[in-house]
mmCIF file of C-alpha atoms and ligand atoms in Angstrom:
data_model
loop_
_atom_site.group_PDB
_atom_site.id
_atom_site.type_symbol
_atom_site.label_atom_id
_atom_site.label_comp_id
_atom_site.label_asym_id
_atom_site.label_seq_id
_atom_site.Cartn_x
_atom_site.Cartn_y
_atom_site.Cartn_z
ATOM 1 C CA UNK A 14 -23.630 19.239 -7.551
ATOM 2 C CA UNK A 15 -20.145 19.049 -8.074
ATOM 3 C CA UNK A 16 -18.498 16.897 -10.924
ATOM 4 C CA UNK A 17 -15.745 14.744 -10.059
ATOM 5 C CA UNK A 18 -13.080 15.108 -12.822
ATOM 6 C CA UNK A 19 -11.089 11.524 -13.219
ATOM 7 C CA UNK A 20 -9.433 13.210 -16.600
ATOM 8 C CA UNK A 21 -7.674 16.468 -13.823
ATOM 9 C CA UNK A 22 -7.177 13.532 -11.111
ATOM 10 C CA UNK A 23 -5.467 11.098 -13.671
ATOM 11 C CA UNK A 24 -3.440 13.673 -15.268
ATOM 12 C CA UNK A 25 -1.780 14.725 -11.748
ATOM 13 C CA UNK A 26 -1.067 11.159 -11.079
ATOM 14 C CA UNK A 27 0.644 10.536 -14.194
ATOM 15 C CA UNK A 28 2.353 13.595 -13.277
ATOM 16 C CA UNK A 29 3.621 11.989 -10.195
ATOM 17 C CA UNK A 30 4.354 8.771 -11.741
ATOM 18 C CA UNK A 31 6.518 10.557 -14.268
ATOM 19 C CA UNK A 32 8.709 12.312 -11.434
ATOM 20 C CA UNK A 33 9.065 9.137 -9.754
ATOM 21 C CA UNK A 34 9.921 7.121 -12.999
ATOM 22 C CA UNK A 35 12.622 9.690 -13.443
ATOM 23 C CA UNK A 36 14.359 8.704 -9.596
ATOM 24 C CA UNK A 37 14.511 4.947 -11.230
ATOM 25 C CA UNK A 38 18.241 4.404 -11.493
ATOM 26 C CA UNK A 39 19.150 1.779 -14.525
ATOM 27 C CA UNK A 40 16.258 0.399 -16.780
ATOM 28 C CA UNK A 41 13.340 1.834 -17.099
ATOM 29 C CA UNK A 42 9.665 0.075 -16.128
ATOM 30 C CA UNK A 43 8.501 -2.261 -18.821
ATOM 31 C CA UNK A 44 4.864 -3.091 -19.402
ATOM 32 C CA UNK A 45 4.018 -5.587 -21.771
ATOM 33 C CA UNK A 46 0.683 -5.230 -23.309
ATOM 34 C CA UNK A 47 -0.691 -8.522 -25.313
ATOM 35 C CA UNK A 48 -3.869 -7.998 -27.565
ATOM 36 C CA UNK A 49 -5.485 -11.013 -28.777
ATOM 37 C CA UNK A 50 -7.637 -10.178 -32.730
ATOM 38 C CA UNK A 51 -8.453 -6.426 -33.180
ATOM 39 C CA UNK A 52 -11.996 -5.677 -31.302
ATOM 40 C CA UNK A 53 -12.382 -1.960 -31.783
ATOM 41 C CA UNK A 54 -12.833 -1.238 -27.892
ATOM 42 C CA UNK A 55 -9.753 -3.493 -27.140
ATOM 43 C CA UNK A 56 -7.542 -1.392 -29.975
ATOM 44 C CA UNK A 57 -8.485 1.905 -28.479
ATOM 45 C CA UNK A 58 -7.723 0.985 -24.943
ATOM 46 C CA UNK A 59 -4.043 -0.219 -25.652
ATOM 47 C CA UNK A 60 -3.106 2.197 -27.675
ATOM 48 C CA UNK A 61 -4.329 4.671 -24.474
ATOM 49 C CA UNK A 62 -2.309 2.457 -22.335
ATOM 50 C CA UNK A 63 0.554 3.080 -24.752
ATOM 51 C CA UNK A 64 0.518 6.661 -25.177
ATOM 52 C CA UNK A 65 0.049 7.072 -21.467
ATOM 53 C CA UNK A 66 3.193 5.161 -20.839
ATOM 54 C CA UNK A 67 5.255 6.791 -23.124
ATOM 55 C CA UNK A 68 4.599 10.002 -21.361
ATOM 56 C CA UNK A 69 5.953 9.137 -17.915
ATOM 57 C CA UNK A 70 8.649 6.566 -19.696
ATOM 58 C CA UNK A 71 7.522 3.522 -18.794
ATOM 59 C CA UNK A 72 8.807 1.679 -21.770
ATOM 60 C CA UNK A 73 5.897 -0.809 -23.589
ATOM 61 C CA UNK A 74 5.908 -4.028 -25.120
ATOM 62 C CA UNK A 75 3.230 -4.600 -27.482
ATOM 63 C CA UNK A 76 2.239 -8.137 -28.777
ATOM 64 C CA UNK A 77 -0.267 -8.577 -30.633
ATOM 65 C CA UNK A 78 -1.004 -12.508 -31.296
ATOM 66 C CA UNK A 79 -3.588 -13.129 -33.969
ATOM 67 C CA UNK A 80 -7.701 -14.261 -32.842
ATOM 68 C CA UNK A 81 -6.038 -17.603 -34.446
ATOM 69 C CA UNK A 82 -3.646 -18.363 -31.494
ATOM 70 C CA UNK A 83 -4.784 -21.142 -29.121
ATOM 71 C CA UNK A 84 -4.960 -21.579 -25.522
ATOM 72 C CA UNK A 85 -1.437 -23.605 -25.020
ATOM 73 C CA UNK A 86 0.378 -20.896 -27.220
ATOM 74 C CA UNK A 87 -1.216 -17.742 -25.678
ATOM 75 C CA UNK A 88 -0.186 -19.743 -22.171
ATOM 76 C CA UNK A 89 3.363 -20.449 -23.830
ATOM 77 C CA UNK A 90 3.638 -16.746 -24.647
ATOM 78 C CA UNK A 91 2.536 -15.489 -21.351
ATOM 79 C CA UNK A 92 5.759 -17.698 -19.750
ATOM 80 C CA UNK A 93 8.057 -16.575 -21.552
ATOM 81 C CA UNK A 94 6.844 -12.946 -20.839
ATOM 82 C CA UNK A 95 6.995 -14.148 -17.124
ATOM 83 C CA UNK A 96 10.694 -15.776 -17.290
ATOM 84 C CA UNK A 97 11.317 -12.231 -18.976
ATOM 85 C CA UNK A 98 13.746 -10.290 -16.684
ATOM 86 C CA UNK A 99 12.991 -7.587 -18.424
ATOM 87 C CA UNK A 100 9.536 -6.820 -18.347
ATOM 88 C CA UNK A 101 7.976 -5.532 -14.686
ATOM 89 C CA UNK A 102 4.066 -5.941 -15.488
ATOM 90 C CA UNK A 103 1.962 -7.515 -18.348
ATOM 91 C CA UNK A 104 -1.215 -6.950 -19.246
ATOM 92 C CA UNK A 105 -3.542 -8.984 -21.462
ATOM 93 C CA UNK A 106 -6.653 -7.179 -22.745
ATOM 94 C CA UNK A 107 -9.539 -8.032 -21.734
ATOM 95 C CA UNK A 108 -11.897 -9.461 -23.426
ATOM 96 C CA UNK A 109 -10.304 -12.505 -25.003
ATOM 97 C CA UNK A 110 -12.004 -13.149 -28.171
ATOM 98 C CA UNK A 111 -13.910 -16.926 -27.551
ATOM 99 C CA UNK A 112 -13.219 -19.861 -27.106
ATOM 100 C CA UNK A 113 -10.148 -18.741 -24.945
ATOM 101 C CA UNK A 114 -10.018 -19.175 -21.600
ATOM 102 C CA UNK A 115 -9.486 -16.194 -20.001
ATOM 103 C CA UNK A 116 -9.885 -16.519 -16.115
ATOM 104 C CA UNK A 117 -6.883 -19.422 -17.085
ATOM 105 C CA UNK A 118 -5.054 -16.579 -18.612
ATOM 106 C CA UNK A 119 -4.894 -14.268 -15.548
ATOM 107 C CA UNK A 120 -3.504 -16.916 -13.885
ATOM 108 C CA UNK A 121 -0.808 -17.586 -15.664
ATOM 109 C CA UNK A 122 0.592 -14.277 -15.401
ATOM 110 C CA UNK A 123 3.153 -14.298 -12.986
ATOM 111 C CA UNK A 124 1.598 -13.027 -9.479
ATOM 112 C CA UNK A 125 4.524 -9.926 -9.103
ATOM 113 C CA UNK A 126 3.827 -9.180 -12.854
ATOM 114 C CA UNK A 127 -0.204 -9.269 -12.758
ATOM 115 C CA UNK A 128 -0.216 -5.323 -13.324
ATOM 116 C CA UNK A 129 -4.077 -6.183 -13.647
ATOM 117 C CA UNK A 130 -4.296 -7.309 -10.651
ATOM 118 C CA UNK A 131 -6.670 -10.055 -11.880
ATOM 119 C CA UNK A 132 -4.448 -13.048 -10.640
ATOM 120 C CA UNK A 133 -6.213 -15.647 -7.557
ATOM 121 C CA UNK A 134 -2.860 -14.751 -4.918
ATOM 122 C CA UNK A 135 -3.562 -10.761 -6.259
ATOM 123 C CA UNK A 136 -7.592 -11.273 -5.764
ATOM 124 C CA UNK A 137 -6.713 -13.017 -2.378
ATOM 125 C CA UNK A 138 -4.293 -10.193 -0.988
ATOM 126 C CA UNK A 139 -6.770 -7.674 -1.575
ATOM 127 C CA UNK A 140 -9.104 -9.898 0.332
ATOM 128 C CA UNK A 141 -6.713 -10.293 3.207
ATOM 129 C CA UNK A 142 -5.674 -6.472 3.059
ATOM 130 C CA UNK A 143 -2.427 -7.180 2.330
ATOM 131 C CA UNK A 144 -1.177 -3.959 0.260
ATOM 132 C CA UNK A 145 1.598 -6.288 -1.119
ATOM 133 C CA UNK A 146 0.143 -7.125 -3.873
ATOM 134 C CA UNK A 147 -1.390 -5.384 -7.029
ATOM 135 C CA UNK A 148 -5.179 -3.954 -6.782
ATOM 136 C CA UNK A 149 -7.095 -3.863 -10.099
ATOM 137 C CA UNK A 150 -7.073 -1.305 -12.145
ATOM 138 C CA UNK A 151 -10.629 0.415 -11.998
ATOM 139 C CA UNK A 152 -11.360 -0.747 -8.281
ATOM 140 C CA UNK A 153 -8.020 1.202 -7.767
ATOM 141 C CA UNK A 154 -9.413 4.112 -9.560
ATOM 142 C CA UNK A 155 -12.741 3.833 -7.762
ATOM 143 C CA UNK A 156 -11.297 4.190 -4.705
ATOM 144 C CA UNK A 157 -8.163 6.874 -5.872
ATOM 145 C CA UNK A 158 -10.999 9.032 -7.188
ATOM 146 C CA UNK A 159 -12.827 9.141 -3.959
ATOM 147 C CA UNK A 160 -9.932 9.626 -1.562
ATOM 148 C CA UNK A 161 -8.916 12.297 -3.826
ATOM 149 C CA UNK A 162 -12.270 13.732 -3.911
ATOM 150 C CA UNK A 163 -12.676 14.332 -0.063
ATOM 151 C CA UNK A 164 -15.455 11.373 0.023
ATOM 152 C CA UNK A 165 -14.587 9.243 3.030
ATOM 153 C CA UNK A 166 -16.976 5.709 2.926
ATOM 154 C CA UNK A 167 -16.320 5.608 6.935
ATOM 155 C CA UNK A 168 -20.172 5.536 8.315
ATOM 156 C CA UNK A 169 -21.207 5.809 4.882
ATOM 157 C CA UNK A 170 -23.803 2.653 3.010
ATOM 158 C CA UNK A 171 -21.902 1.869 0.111
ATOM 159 C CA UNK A 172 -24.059 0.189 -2.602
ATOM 160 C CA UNK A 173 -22.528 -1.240 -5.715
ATOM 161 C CA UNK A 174 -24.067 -2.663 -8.855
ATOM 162 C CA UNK A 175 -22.080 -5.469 -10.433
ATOM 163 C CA UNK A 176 -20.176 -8.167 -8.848
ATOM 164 C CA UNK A 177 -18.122 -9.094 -11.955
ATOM 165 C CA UNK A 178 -14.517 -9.878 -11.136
ATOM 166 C CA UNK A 179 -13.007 -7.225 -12.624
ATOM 167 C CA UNK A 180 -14.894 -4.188 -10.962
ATOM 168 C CA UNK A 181 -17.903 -5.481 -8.712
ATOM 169 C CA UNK A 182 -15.980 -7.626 -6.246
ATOM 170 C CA UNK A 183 -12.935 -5.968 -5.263
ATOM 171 C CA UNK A 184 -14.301 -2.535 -5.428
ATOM 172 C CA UNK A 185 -16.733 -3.757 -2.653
ATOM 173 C CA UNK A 186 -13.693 -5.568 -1.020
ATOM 174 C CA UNK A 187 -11.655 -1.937 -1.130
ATOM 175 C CA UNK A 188 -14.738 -0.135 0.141
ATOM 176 C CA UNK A 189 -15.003 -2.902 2.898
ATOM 177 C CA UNK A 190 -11.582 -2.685 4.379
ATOM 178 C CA UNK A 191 -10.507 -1.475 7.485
ATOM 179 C CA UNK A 192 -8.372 1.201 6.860
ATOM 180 C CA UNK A 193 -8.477 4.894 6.228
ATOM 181 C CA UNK A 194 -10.742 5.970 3.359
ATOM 182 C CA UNK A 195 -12.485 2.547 3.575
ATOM 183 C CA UNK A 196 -14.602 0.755 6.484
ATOM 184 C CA UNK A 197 -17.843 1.465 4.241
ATOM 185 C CA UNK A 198 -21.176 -0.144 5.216
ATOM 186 C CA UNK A 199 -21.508 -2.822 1.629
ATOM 187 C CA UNK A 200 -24.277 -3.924 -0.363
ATOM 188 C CA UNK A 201 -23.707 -5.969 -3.694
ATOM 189 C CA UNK A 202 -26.507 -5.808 -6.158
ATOM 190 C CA UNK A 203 -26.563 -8.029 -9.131
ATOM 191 C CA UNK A 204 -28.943 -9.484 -12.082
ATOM 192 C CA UNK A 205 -30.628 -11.885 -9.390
ATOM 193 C CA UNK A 206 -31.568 -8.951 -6.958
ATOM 194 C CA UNK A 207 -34.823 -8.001 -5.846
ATOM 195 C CA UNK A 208 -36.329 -4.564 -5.006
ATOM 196 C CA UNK A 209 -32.950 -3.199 -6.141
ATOM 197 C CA UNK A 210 -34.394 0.326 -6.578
ATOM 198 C CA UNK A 211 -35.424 0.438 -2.821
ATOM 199 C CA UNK A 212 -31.381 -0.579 -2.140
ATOM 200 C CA UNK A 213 -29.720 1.665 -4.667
ATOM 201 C CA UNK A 214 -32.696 4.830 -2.455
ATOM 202 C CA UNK A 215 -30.539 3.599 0.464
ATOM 203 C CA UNK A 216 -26.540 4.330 -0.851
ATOM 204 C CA UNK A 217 -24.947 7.150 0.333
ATOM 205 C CA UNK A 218 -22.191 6.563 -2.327
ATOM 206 C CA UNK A 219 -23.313 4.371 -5.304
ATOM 207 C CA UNK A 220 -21.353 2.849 -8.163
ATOM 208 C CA UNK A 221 -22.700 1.393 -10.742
ATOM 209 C CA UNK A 222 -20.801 -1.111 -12.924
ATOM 210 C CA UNK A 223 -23.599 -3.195 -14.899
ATOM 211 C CA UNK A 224 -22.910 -2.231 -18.589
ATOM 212 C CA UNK A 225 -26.523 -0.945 -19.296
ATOM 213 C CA UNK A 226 -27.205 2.472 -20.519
ATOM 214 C CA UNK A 227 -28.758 4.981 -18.467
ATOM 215 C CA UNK A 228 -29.882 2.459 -16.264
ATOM 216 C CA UNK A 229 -30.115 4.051 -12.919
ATOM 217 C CA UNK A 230 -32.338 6.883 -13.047
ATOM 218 C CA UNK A 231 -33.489 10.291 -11.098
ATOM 219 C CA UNK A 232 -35.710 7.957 -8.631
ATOM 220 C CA UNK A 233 -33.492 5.207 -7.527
ATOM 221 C CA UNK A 234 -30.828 7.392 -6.069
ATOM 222 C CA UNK A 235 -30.968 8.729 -2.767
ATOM 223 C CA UNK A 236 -30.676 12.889 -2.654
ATOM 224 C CA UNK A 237 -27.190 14.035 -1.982
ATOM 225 C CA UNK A 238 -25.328 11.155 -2.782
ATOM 226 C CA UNK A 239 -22.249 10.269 -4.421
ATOM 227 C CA UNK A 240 -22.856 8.982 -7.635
ATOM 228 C CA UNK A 241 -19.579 7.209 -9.153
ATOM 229 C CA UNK A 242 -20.489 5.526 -13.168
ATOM 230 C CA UNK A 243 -18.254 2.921 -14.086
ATOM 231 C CA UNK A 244 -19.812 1.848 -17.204
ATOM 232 C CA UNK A 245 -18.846 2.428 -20.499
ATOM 233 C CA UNK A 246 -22.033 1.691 -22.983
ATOM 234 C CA UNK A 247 -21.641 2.699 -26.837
ATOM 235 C CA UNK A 248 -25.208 4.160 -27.940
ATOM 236 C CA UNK A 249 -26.277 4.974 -31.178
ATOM 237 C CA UNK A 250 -25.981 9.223 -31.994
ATOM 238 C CA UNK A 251 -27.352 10.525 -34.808
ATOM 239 C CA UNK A 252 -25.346 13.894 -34.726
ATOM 240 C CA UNK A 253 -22.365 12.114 -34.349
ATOM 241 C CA UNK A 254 -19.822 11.981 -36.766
ATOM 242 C CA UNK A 255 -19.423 8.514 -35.611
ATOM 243 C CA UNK A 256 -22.853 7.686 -35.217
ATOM 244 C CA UNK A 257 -22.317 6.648 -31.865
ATOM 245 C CA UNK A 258 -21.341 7.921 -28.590
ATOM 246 C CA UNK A 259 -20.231 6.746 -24.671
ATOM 247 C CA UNK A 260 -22.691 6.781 -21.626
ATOM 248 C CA UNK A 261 -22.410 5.082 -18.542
ATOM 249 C CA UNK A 262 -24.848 3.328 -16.441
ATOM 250 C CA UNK A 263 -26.258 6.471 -14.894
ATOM 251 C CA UNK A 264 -29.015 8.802 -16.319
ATOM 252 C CA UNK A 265 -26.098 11.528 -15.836
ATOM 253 C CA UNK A 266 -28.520 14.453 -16.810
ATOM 254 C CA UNK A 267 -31.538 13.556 -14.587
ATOM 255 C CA UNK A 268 -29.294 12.025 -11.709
ATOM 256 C CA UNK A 269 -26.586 14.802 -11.520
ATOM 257 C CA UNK A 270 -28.647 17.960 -10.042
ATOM 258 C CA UNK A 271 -29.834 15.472 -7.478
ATOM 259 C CA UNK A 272 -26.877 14.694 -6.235
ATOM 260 C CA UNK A 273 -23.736 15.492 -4.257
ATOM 261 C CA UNK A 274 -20.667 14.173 -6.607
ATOM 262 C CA UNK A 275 -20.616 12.329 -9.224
ATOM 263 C CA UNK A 276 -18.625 11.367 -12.371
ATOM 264 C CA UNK A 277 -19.366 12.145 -15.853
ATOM 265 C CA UNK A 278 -19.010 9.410 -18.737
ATOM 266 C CA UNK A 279 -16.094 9.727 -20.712
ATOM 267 C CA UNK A 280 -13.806 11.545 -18.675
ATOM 268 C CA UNK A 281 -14.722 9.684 -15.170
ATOM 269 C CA UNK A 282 -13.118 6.163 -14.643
ATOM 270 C CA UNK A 283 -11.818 5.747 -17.387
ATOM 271 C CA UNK A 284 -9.123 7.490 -17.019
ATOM 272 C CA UNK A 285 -8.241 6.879 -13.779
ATOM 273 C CA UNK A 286 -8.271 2.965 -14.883
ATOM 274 C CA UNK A 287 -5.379 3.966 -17.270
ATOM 275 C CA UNK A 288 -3.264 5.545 -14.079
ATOM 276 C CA UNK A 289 -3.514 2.783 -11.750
ATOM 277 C CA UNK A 290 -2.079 0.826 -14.567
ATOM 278 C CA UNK A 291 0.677 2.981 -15.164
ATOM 279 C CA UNK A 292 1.079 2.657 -10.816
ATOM 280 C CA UNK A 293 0.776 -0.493 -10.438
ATOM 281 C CA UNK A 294 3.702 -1.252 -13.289
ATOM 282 C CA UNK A 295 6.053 1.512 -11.292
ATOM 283 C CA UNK A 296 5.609 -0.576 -8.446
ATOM 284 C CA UNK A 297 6.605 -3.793 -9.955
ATOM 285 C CA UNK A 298 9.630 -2.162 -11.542
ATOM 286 C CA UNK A 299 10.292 -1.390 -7.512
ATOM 287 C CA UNK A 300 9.253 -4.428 -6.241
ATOM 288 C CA UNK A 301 11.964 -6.271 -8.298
ATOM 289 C CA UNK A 302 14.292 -3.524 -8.080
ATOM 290 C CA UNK A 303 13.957 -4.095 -4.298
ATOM 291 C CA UNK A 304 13.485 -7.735 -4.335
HETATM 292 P P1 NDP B 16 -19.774 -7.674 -16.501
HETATM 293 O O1 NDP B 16 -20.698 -7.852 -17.645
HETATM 294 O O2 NDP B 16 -18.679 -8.659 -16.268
HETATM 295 O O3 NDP B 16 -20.620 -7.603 -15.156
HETATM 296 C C1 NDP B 16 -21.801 -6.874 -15.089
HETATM 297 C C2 NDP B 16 -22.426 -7.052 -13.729
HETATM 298 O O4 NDP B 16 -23.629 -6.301 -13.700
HETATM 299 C C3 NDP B 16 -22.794 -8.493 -13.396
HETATM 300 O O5 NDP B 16 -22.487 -8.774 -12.056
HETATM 301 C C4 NDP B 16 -24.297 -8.540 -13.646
HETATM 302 O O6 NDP B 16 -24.978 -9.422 -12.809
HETATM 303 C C5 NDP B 16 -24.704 -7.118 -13.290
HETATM 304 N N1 NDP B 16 -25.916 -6.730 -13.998
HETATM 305 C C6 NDP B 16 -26.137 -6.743 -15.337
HETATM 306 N N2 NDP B 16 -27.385 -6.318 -15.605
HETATM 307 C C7 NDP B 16 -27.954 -6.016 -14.422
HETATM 308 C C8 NDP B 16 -29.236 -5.546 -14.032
HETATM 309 N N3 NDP B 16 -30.185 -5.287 -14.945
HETATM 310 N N4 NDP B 16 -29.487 -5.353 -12.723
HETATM 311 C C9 NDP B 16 -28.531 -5.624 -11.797
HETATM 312 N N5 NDP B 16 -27.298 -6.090 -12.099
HETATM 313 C C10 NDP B 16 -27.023 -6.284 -13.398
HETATM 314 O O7 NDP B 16 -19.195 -6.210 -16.661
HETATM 315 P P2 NDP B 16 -17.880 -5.521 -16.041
HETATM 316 O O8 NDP B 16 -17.935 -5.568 -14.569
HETATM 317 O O9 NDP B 16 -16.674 -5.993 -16.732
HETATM 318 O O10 NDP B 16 -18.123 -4.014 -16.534
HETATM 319 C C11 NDP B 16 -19.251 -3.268 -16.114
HETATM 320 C C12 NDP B 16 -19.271 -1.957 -16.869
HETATM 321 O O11 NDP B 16 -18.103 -1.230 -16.531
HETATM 322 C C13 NDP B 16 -19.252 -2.075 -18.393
HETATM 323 O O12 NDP B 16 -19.988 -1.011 -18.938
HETATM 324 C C14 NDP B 16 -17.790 -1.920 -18.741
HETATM 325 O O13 NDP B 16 -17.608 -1.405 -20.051
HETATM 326 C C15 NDP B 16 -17.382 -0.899 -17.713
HETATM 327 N N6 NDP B 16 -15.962 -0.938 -17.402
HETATM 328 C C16 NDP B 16 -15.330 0.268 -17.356
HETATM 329 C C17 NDP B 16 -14.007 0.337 -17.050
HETATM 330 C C18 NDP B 16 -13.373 1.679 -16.968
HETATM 331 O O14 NDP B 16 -12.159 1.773 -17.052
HETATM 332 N N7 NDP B 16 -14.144 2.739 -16.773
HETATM 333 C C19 NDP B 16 -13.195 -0.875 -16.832
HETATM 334 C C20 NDP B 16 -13.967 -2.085 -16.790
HETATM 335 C C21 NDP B 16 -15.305 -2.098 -17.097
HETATM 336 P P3 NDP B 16 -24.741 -11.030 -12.848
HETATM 337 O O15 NDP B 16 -23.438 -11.253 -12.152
HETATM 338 O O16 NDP B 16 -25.896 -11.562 -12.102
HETATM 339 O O17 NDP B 16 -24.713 -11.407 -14.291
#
């Protein structure tokens, strides 16, 4: 079994970002990063996002509206980040704390600032295989990790658990396209499926994006394949200072000597979520360099 390291892979694409940040003549890329009320999870993950641009100086904007603000001024805030010559990408963390709307969010970000890649015209593009626009984040990573990895889905039955928006969907979309890397055989499993054990026996490369702990086990994956864990579950840990700690959606310890490749949980995804970020706002800084 060999263990695909996101943290190596991430840190050589931030090392790549940082050389080509440094060939941007004038201002430097400008990601704006809005956090609605202060959910632990959501805290950690901009600060990441913050650090992580400050080392390939990508300059970062952080607003941080409190769990009071309403729908029309979140919106109002989001245009004036869009009519913003300044900033190249924005990002608003996911998830919004109730009742706002977040789906109307992303789509208020300007389309050639959506950085997330969450926007309908961003969605759509990916649909349509048009590399002009931006690809979200972890589906990015997904797909980053495995090129990177030597795992080509050509020929290959891709299975993947989830079909959430932000992962499910346009991973299978990437994994579906006709293009190098890609033209993967896809099956999308969700909450409604049946018999999805004798599906997940069947995936040369699986990736599992549910959000429950542990929940694909020694038995439900085929021998030899590539195992790629998306989630990120929080489980209670006795000998934790924290009294907690991450696992994905994989039983990593009974799955892993079964398999070919697979990622661990931290240190998988994760960080590779966190590059494609820091991409996809270098690429808006030279989309409207260029535009
Ligand atoms: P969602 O809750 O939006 O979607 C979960 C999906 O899993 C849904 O499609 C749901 O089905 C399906 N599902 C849930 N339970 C089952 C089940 N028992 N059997 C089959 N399908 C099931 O989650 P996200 O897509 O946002 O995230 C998934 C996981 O990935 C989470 O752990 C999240 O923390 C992690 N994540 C990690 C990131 C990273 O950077 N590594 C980034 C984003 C997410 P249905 O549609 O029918 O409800």
């Amino acid at each position: 079994m060999e263990l695909i390291k996101g943290n190596e892979i991430a840190t050589s694409i931030i090392a790549e970002l940082k050389a080509e940040v440094a060939t941007i003549e004038g201002r430097k890329p400008c990601l704006a990063l809005v956090r609605v009320g202060e959910d632990p999870a959501s805290v950690s993950y901009v600060k990441k996002k913050e650090k992580t641009a400050a080392e390939i100086d990508v300059d970062s904007r952080i607003i941080l509206p409190p769990v009071t603000i309403s729908q029309a001024e979140l919106e109002a805030l989001i245009d004036e980040l869009n009519a913003d010559e300044t900033v190249d990408g924005i990002l608003v963390q996911s998830p919004l704390p109730a009742p706002l709307d977040e789906l109307a969010i992303f789509r208020r970000v300007s389309p050639d600032k959506d950085v997330d890649g969450f926007h309908t015209i961003n969605l759509g593009k990916v649909a349509q295989e048009d590399s002009s626009g931006f690809v979200s984040c972890t589906p990015a990573g997904v797909m980053e990790l495995l090129a990177r990895s030597d795992v080509d889905l050509r020929g290959k039955h891709v299975v993947v658990l989830g079909r959430s928006l932000i992962v499910g969907k346009p991973v299978a979309l990437l994994a579906l396209q006709k293009k190098a890397g890609a033209n993967g055989t896809v099956t999308i499993c969700h909450s409604a499926t049946t018999n999805l054990a004798q599906i997940t026996q069947m995936a040369d490369v699986l990736i599992a994006a549910i959000g429950r702990p542990h929940f694909v086990t020694a038995d439900m994956v085929k021998p030899g394949a590539v195992i790629i864990d998306v989630g990120i579950n929080r489980i209670p840990d006795a000998t934790r200072k924290s009294g907690n700690r991450l696992v994905g959606d994989i039983d990593f310890d009974a799955v892993s000597p079964k398999v070919s490749k697979i990622t661990p949980v931290p240190g998988g995804i994760g960080p590779m979520t966190v590059a494609m970020l820091m991409k996809n706002t270098v690429k808006a800084r030279q989309l409207r360099a260029t535009g």
